[in-house]
Tab-separated table of C-alpha atoms in Angstrom:
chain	number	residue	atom	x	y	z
A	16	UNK	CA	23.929	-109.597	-147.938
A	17	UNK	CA	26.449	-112.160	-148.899
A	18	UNK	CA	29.387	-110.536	-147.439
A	19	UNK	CA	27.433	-109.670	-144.472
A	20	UNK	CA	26.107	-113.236	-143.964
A	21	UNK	CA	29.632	-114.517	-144.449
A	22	UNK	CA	31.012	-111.851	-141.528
A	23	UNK	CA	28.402	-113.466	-139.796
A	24	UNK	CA	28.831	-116.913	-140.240
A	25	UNK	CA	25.634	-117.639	-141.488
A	26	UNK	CA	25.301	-120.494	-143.967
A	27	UNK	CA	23.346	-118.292	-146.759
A	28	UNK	CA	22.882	-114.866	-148.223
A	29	UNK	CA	18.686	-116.328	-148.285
A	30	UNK	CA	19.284	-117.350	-144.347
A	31	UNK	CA	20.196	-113.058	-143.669
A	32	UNK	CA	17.278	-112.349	-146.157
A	33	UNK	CA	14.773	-114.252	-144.247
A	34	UNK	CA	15.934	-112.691	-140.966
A	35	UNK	CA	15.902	-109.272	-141.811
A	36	UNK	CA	12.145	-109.442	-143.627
A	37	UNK	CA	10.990	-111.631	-140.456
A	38	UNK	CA	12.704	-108.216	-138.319
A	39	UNK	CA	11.167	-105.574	-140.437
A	40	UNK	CA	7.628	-107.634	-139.963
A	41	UNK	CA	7.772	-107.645	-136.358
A	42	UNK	CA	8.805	-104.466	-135.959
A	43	UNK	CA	5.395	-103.466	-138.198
A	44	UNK	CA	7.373	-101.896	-141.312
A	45	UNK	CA	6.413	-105.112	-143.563
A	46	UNK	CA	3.076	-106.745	-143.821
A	47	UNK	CA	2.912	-110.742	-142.695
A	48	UNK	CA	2.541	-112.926	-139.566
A	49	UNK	CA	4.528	-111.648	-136.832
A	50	UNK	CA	6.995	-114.233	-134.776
A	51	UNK	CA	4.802	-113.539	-131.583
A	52	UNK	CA	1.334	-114.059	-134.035
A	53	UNK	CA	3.111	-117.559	-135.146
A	54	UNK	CA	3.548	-118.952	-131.790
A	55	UNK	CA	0.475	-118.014	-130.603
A	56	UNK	CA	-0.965	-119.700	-133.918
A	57	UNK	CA	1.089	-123.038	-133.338
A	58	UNK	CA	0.445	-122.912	-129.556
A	59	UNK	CA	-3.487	-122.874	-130.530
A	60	UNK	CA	-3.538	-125.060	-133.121
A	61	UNK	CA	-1.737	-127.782	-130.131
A	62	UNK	CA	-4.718	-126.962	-127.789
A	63	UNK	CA	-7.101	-127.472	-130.595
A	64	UNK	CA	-5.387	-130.635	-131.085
A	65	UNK	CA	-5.571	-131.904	-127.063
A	66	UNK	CA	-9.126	-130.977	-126.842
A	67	UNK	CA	-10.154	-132.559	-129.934
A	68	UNK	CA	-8.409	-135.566	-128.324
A	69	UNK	CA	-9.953	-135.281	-125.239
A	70	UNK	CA	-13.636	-135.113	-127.062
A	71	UNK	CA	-12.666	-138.233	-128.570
A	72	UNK	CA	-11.649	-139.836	-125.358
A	73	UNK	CA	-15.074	-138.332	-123.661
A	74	UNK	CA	-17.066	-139.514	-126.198
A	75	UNK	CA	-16.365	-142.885	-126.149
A	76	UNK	CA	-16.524	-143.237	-122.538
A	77	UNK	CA	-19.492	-142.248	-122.671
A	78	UNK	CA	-20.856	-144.451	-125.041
A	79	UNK	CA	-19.212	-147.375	-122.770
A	80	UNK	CA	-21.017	-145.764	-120.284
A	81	UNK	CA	-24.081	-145.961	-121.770
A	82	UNK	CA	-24.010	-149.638	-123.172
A	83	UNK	CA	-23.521	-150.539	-119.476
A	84	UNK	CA	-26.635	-149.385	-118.677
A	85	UNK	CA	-28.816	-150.205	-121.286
A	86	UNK	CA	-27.180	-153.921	-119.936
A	87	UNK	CA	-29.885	-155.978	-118.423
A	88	UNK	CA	-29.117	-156.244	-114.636
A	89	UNK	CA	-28.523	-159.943	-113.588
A	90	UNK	CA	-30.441	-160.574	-109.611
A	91	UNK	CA	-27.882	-162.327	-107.273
């Protein structure tokens, strides 16, 4: 690995190490969280995230919007 990894130019024998496991899991010969399973994790943690957000943002418009009627209603 460390000869390999220096051919390479990589930084670190552990840098090669960490490649080749994350290769072997993708390619199903290793148990673990795919690269494909990861992004699809982070990008659904991000839209958990935005719609939590946007619950927030819902929620208190409508409690504005419900203070403003409960308001008594002046006559012109």
């Amino acid at each position: 690995m460390c000869s390999v990894a220096g051919k390479l130019g990589i930084g670190s024998a552990q840098t090669l190490r960490k490649w080749v496991r994350q290769a072997e899991v993708d390619a199903g010969a290793r148990p673990g969280t795919s690269t494909a399973e990861s992004a699809e994790m982070r990008r659904l943690r991000a839209e958990v995230r935005e719609l939590k957000r946007a619950n927030e943002i819902l929620r208190a418009a409508s409690i504005f919007f419900v203070a403003e009627l409960d308001r008594p209603r002046r006559s012109s």
